[in-house]
Coordinates of C-alpha atoms and ligand atoms in Angstrom, one line a residue:
X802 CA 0.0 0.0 0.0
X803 CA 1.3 3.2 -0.8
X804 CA 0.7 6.4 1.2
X805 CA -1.0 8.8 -0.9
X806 CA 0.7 12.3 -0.8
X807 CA -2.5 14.1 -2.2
X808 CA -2.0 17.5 -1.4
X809 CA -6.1 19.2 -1.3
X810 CA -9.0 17.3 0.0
X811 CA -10.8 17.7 -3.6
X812 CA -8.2 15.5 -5.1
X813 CA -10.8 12.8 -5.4
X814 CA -13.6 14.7 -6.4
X815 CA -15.2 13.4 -9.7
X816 CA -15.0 15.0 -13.1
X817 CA -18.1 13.0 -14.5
X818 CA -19.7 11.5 -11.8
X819 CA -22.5 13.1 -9.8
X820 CA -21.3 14.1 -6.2
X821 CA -23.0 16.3 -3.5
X822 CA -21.5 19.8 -3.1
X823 CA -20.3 19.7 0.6
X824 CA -22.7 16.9 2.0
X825 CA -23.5 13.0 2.0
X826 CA -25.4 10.9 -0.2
X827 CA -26.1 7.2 -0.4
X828 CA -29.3 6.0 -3.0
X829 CA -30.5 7.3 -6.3
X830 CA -34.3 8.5 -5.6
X831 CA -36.9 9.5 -7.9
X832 CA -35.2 9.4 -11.2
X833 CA -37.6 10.8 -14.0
X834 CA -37.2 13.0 -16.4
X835 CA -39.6 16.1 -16.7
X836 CA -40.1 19.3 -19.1
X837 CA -36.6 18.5 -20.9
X838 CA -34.9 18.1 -17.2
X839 CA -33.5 14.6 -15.7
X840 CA -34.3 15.1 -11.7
X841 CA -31.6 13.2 -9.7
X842 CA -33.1 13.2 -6.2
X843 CA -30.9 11.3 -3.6
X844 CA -30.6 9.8 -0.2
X845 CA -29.2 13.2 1.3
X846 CA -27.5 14.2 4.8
X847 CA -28.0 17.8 4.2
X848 CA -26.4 18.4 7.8
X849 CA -23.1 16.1 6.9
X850 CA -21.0 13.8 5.4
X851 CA -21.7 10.6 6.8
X852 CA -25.4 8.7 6.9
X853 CA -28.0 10.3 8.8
X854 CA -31.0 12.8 8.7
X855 CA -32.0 11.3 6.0
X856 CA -33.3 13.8 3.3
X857 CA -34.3 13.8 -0.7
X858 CA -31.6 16.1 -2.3
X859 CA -31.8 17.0 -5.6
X860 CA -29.9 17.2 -8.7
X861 CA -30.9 18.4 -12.3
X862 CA -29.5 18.1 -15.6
X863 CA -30.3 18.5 -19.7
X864 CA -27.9 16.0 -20.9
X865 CA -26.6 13.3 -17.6
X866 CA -23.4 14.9 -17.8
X867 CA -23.7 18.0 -16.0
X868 CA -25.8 18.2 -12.8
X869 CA -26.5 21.3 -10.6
X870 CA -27.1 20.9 -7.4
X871 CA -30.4 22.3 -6.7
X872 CA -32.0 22.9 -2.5
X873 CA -33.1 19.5 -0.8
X874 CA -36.3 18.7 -2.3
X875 CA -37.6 17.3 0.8
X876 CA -36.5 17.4 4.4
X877 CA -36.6 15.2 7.2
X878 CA -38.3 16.4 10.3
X879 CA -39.1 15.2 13.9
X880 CA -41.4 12.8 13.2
X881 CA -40.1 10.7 10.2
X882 CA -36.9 10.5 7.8
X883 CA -37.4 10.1 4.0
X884 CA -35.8 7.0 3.0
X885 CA -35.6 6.1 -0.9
X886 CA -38.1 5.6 -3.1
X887 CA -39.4 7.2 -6.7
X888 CA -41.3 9.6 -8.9
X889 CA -44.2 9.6 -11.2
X890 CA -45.5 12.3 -13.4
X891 CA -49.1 11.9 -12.7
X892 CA -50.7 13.2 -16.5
X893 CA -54.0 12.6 -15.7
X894 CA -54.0 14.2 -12.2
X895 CA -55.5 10.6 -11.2
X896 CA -54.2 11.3 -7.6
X897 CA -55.9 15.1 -7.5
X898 CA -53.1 16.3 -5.4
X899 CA -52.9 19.2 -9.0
X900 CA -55.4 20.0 -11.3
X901 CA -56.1 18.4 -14.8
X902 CA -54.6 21.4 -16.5
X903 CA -51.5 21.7 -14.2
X904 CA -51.2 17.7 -12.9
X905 CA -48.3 16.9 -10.5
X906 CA -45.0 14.9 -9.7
X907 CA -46.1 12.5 -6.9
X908 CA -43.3 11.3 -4.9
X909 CA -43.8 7.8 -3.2
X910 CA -41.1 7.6 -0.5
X911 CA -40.6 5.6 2.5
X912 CA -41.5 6.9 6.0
X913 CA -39.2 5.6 8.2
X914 CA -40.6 6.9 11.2
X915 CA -39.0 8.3 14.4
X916 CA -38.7 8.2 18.3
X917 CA -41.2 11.3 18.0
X918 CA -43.9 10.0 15.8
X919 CA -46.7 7.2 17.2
X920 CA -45.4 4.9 14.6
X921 CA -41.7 4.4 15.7
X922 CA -39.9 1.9 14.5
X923 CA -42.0 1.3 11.5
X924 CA -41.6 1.7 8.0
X925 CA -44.0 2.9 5.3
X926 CA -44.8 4.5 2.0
X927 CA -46.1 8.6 1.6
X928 CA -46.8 11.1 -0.7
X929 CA -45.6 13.9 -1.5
X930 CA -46.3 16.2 -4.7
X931 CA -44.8 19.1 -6.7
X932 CA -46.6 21.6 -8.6
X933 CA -43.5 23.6 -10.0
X934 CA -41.6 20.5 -12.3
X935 CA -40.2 18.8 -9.1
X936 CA -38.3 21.8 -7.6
X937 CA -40.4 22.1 -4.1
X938 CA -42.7 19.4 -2.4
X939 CA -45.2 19.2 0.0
X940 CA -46.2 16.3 1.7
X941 CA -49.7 14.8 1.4
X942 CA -51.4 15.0 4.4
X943 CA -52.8 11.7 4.2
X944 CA -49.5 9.6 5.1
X945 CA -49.0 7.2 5.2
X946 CA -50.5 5.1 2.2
X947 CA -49.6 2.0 2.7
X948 CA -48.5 0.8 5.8
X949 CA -47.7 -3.2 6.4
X950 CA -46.9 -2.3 10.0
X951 CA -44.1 -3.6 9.3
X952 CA -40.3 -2.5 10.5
X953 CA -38.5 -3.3 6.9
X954 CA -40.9 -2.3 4.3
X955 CA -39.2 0.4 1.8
X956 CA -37.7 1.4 -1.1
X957 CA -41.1 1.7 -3.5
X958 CA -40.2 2.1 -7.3
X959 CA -43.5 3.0 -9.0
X960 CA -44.6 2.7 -12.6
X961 CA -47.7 3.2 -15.1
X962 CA -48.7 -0.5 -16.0
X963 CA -50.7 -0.4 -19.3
X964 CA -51.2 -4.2 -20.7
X965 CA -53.6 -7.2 -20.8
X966 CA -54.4 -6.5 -16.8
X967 CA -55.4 -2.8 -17.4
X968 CA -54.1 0.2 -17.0
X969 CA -53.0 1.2 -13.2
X970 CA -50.0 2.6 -10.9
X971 CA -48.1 -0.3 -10.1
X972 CA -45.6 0.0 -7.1
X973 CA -42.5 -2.7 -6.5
X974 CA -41.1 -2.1 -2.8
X975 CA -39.5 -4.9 -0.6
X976 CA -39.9 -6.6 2.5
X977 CA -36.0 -6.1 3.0
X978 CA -35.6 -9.1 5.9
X979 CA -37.8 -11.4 4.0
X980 CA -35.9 -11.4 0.6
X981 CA -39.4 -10.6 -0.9
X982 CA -39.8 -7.8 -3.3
X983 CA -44.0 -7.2 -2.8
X984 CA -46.3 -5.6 -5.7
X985 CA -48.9 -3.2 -5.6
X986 CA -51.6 -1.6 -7.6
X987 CA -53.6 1.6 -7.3
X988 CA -55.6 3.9 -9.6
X989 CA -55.2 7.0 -7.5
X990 CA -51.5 6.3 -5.7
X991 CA -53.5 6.8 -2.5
X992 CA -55.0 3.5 -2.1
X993 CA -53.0 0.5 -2.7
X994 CA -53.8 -3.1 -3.0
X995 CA -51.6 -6.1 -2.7
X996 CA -51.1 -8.0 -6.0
X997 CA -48.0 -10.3 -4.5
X998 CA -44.6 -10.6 -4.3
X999 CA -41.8 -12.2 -5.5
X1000 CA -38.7 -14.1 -3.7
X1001 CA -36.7 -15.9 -1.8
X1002 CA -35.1 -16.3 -4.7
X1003 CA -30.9 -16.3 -6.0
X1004 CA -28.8 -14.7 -4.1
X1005 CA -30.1 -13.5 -0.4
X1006 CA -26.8 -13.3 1.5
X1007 CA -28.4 -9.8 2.9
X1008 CA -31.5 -8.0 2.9
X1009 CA -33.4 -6.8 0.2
X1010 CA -33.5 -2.9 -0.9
X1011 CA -34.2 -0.9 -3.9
X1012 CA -36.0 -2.8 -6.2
X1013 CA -37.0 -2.1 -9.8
X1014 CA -39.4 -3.5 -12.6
X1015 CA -39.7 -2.7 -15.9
X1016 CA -40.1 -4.1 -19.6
X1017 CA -37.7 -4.3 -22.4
X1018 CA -37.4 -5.2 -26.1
X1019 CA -35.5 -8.5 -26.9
X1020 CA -32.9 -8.0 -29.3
X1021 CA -34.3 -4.6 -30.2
X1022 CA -37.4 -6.1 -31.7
X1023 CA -40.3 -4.0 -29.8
X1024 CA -42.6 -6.8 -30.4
X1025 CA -41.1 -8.8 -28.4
X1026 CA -41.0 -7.2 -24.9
X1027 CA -39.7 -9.5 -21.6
X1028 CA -39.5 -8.0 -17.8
X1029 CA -36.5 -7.4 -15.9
X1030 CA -36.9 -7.1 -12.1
X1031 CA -34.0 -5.6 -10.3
X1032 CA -33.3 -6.1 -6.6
X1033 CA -30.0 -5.0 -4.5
X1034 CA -28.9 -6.8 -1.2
X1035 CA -26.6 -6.3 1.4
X1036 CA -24.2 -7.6 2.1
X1037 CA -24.2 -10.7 -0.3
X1038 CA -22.7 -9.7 -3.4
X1039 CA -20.4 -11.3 -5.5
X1040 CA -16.9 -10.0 -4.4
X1041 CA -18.7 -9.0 -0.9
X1042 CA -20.7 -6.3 0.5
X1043 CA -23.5 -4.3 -1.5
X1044 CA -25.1 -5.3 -4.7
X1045 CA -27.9 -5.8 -7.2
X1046 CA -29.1 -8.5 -8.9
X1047 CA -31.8 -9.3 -11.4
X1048 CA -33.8 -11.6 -13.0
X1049 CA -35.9 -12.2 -16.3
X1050 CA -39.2 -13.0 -17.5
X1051 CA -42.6 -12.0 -17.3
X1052 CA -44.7 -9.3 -15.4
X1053 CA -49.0 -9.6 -16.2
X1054 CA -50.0 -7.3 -14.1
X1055 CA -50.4 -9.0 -11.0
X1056 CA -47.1 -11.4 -10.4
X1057 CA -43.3 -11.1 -12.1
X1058 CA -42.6 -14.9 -13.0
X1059 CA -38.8 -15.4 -13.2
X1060 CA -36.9 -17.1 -16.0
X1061 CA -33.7 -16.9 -14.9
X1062 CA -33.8 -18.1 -10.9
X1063 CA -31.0 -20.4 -10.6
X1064 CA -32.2 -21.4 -7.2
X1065 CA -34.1 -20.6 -3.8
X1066 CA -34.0 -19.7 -0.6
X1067 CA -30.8 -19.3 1.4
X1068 CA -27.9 -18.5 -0.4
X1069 CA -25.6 -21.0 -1.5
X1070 CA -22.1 -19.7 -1.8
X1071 CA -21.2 -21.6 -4.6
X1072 CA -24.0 -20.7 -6.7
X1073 CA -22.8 -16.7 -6.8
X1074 CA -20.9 -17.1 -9.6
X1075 CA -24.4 -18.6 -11.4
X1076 CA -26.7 -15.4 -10.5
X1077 CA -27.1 -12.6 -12.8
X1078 CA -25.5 -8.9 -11.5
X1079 CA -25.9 -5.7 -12.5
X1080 CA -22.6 -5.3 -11.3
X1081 CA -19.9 -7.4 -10.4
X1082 CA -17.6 -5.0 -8.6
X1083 CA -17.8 -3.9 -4.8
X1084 CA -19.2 -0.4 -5.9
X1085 CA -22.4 -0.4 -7.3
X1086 CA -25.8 -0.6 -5.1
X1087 CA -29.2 0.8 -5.2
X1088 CA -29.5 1.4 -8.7
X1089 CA -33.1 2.1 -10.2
X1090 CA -34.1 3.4 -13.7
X1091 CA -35.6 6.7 -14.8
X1092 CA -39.3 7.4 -15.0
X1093 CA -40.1 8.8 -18.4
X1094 CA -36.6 8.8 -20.4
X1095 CA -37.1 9.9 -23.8
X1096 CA -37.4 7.9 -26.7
X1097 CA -38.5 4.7 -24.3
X1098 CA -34.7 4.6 -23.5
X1099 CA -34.6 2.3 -20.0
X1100 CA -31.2 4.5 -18.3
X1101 CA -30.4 3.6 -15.0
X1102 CA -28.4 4.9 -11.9
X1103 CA -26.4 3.3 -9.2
X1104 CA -24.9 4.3 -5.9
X1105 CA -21.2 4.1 -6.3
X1106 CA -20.0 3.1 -3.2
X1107 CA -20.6 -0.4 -0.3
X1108 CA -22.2 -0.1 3.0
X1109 CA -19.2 -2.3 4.3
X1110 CA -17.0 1.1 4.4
X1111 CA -19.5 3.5 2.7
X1112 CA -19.1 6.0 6.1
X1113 CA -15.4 5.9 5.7
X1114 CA -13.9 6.7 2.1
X1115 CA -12.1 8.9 2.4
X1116 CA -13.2 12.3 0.7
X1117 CA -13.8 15.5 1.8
X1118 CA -16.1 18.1 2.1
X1119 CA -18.5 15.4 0.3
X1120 CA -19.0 11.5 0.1
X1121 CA -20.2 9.5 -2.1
X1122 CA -20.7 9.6 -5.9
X1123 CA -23.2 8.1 -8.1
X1124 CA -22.4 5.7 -10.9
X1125 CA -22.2 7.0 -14.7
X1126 CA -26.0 6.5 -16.0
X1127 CA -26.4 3.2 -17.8
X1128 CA -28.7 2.6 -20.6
X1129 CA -30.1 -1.1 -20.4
X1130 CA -31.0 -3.0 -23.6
X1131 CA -31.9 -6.7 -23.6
X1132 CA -29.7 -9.3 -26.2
X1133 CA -29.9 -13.3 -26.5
X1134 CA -26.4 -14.3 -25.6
X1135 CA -26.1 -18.4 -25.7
X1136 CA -29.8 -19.1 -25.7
X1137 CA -30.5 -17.0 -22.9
X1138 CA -31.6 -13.1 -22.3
X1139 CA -28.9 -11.2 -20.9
X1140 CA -29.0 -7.1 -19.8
X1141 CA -26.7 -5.6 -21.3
X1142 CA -25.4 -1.8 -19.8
X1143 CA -23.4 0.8 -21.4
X1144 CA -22.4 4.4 -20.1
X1145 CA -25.1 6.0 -21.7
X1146 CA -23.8 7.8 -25.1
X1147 CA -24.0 11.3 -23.9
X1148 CA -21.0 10.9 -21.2
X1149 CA -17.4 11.8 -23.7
X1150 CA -19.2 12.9 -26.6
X1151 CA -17.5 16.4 -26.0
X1152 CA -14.5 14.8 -25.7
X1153 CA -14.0 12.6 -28.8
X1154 CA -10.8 12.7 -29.9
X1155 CA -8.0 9.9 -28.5
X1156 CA -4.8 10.5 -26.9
X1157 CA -3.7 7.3 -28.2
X1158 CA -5.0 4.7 -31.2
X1159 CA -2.5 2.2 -31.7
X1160 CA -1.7 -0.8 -34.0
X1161 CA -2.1 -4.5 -32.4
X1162 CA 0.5 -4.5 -30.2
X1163 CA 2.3 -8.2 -29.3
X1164 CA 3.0 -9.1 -25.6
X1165 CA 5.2 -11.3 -24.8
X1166 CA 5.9 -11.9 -20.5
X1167 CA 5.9 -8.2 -20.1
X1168 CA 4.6 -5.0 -19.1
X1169 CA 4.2 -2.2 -21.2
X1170 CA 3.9 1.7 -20.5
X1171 CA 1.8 3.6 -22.8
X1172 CA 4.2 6.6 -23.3
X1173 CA 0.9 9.3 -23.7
X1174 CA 0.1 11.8 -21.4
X1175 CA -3.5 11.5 -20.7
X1176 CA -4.8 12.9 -17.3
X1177 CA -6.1 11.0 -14.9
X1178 CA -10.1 11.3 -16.2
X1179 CA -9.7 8.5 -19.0
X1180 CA -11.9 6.4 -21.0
X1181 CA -10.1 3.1 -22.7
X1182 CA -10.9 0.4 -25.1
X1183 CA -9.1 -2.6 -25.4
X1184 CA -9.6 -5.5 -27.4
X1185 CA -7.1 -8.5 -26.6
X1186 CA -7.2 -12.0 -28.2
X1187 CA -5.1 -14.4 -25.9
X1188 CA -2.2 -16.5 -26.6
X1189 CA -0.3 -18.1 -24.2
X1190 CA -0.2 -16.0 -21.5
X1191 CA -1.8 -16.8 -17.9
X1192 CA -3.4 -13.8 -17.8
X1193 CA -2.7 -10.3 -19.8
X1194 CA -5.0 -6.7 -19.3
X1195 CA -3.8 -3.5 -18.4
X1196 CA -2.7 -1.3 -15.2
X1197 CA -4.3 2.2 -15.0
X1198 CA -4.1 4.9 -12.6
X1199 CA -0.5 3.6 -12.5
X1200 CA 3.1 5.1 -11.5
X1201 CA 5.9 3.2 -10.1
X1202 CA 4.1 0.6 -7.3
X1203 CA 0.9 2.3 -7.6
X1204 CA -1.9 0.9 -10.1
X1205 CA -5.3 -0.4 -10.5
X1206 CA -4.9 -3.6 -12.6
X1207 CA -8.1 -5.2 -14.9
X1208 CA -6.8 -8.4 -16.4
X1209 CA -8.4 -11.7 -18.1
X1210 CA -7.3 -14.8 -16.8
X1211 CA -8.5 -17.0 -19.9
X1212 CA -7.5 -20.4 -18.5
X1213 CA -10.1 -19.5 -15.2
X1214 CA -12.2 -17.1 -17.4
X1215 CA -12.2 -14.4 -15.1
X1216 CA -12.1 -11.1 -15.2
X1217 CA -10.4 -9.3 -12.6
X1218 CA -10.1 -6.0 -10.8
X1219 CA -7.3 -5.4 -8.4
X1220 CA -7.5 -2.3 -6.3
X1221 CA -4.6 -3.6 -3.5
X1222 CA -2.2 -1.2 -4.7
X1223 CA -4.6 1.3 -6.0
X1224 CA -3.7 4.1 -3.6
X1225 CA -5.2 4.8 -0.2
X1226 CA -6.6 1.9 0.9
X1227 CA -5.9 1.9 4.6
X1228 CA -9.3 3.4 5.3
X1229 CA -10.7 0.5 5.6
X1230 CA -9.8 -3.4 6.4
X1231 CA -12.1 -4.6 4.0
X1232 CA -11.4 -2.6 1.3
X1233 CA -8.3 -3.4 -0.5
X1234 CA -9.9 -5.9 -2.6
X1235 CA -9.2 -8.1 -5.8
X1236 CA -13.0 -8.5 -7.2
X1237 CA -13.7 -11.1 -10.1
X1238 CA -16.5 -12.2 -12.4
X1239 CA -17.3 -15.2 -14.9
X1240 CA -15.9 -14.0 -18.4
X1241 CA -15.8 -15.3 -21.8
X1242 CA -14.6 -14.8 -25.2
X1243 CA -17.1 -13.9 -28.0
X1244 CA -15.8 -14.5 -31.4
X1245 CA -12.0 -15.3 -29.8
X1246 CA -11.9 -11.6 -28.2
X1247 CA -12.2 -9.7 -24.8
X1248 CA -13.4 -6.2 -25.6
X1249 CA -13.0 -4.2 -22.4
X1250 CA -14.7 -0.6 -22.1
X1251 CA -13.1 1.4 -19.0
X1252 CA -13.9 4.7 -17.9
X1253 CA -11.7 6.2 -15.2
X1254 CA -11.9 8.6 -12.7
X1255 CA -10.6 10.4 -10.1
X1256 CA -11.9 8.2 -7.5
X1257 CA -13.5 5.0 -9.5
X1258 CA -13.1 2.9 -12.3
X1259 CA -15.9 1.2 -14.7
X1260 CA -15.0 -1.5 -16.0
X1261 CA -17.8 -3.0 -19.4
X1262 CA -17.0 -5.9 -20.6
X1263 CA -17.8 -7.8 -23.2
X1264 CA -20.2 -4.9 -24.8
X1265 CA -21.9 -4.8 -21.3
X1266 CA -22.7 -8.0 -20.6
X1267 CA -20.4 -7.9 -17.5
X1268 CA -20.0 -4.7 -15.5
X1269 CA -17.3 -4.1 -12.6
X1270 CA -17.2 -1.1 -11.1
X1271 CA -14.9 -0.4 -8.2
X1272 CA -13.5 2.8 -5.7
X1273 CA -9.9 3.8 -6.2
X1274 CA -8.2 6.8 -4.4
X1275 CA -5.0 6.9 -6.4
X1276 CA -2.3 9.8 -5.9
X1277 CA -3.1 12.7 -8.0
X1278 CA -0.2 12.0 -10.1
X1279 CA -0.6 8.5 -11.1
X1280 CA -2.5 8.4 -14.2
X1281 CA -0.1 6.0 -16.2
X1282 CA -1.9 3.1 -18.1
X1283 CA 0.0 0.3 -19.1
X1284 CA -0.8 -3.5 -20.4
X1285 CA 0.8 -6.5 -19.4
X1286 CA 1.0 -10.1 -20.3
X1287 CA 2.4 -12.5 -17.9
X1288 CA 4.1 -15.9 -18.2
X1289 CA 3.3 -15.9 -22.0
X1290 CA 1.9 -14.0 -25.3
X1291 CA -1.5 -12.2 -25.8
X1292 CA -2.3 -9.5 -28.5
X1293 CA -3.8 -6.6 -28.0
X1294 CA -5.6 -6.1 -31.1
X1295 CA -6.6 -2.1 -31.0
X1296 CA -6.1 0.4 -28.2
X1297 CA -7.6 3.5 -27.8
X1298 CA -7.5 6.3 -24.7
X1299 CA -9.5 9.2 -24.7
X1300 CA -8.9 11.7 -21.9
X1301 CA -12.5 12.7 -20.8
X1302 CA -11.6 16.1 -19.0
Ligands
FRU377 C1 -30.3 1.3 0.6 C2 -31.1 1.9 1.8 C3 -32.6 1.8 1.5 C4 -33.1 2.9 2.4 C5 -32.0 3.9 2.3 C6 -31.8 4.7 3.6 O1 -29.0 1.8 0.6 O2 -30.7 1.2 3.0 O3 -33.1 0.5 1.7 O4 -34.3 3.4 1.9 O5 -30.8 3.2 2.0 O6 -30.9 5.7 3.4

């Protein structure tokens, strides 16, 4: 481990990732976009940097590139905190909290109710609606809606259902200690009634949070839709900690029926490797999808960060960044439907022009240094086919004994991320990490997509099939990428680097 000689506490702070001016955040809440705007609302400490007093703050942007900070949308008080949860535009004013000519933003959100308030202890789901495009809330003064009297009950992700069933407000929100992700529908959002719910089911190594449900063409062929249901746990992820799952298959209105569920009930360590995540890595949780994207695109939003240190990275005045958006798409890959997630297009298309393009380069036992100068805010492609080599990829964030390596072991098919030497890791015991997935070629190649940070890197694979997105807090300085192959030959076919800043 080396000791990181960054000079100014904003060293670490993002150049395209979303973070809080001076405050914490942890979950993505009530992504929709509105009037030509993308709200980012979030899991807020407006009073600090570490969890607590749990808030909505608020974020807006044209393009999910740049976000201004906008006034917490809505507060906690004595009585309750407002714990995740998501926003509908309500067209036809079906909840009459506007008017038919001016109809609201509803926000569902989860009270999680304090010492002060006669419901302690519980959790449950409340209103609260915008008349001015989602820039100040009141709260309904009929919460809560739905209450389970129940202690876990959160996180509700709500969406128009229009199919064979009808045409209602369906909401997806868990049952966090019961691995159960529970469905509800309503005509008015004020009134809910149970439809059913969905789990035990893969991986449930931790509770269940921040669920999401929506429908996607196959293939690109808009005839031929299938559901993806997305839950995240913690702990229980792959390479430990926070993360999200999903599953396939079908939603008719009343019950999500699951293609893909490798097995139930309690988790079965071996059978990680089998489940399908939205991300591998140790640094992607609570993601949900936008409300209302344009041109039916499905773009989603993750927390970048793991409730194992989340309180402790270290950064400063802030902590805490989201993810870059992803847009989701659904491709047949073996016989079986697979997400795919890519950075959505809009992140580096000012920057288009690469630093480096090179010829296939030959590796044979070594590591190479990539003589460009390219800042430390990076996005690479690399396409290697192997040869003999045990396992080849490239260091980034690199200089002298500090890097973040991303190799392909071929022979064990994985992909992996190490962050041991990535720069300040002492923060934490559990952080210094080496995180791997399941990876194979496609048509003899590994096509690796990284964007690179300050503080993170983003590792798509395989044209998204396979995410891994991991913290880093390198020294300022090291922004060296180099590629390796060890113990043999591999070829990296075409390299390109972009700087992004
Ligand atoms: C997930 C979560 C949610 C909850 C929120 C509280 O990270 O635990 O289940 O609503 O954070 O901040």
């Amino acid at each position: 481990m080396t000791a990181v000689t960054t000079t100014h506490p904003e060293a670490f702070r993002p150049a395209l990732h979303y973070t809080a001016r001076n405050t914490w955040l942890n979950d993505p809440n009530g992504l929709i976009h509105h009037q030509g705007l993308y709200h980012l609302y979030y899991q807020n400490n407006p009073l600090g940097n570490t969890w607590g007093n749990m808030s909505w703050g608020h974020a807006t942007s044209e393009d999910l590139t740049d976000w201004t900070e906008q006034p917490v949308a809505i507060p906690c008080d004595e009585q309750e905190e407002i714990f995740s949860g998501s926003v509908v535009f309500d067209s036809q004013n079906s909840s009459g909290l506007g008017t038919e000519t001016a109809p609201p933003l509803v926000a569902i959100y989860t009270s999680a109710y304090k010492e002060a308030s006669p419901l302690n202890g519980l959790q449950a789901q409340s209103l609260a609606y915008s008349l001015d495009g989602g820039f100040t809330w009141k709260k309904y003064a009929g919460n809560p809606v739905l209450d389970r009297n129940s202690a876990n009950f959160r996180d509700p992700k709500v969406f128009r259902y229009d199919g064979g069933a009808g045409s209602y407000w369906v909401m997806a929100a868990v049952e966090a200690e019961e691995y159960k992700v529970v469905l509800y529908k309503s005509e008015d959002l004020k009134t809910w009634e149970y439809l059913s719910s969905f789990g035990p089911a893969n991986a449930t190594g931790g509770i269940w949070e921040c669920p999401d449900l929506f429908a996607l063409p196959v293939d690109g062929n808009p005839l031929e839709l299938k559901w993806v249901l997305t839950v995240n746990l913690n702990p229980g992820g792959p390479n430990g900690g926070s993360a999200g799952q999903y599953f396939t298959g079908d939603f008719d209105g009343i019950k999500f029926t699951s293609d893909s569920t490798v097995t139930s009930g309690k988790q079965d360590h071996d059978r990680l490797q089998e489940y399908d995540w939205l991300d591998w890595g140790r640094d992607y949780y609570a993601a949900v999808s936008f409300s209302d994207a344009p041109d039916g695109r499905r773009i989603m939003i993750g927390w970048m960060n793991n409730w194992d240190y989340a309180n402790q990275i270290p950064t400063s005045p802030w902590r805490s960044p989201m993810a870059l958006p992803r847009e989701l798409s659904l491709a047949t890959i073996d016989g079986r439907t697979r997400l795919l997630q890519n950075v959505v297009e809009e992140v580096g298309s000012r920057h288009a022009a690469p630093a480096v393009r090179s010829q296939p380069i030959h590796l044979t036992g070594e590591t190479r240094r990539i003589p460009a100068s390219v800042g430390p805010v990076q996005l690479i492609e690399a396409d290697f086919t192997p040869g003999t080599a045990e396992e080849f990829g490239l260091i980034v964030r690199g200089s002298g004994s500090e890097g973040t390596r991303i190799g392909i072991n071929p022979g064990q098919g994985r992909l992996i991320l190490d962050r041991t030497a990535s720069g300040d890791t002492d923060f934490h015991d559990g952080f210094a990490s080496v995180d791997t997935a399941p990876i194979k070629a496609r048509d003899g190649r590994y096509r690796l997509k990284i964007y690179v940070d300050h503080c993170s890197v983003e590792v798509f694979a395989q044209h998204g099939q396979l995410v891994l997105t991991d913290l880093i807090f390198p020294n300022e300085t090291s922004t060296g990428v180099s590629i390796y192959a060890d113990g043999g030959s591999a070829t990296v076919e075409s390299l390109t680097i972009t700087p992004l800043v």
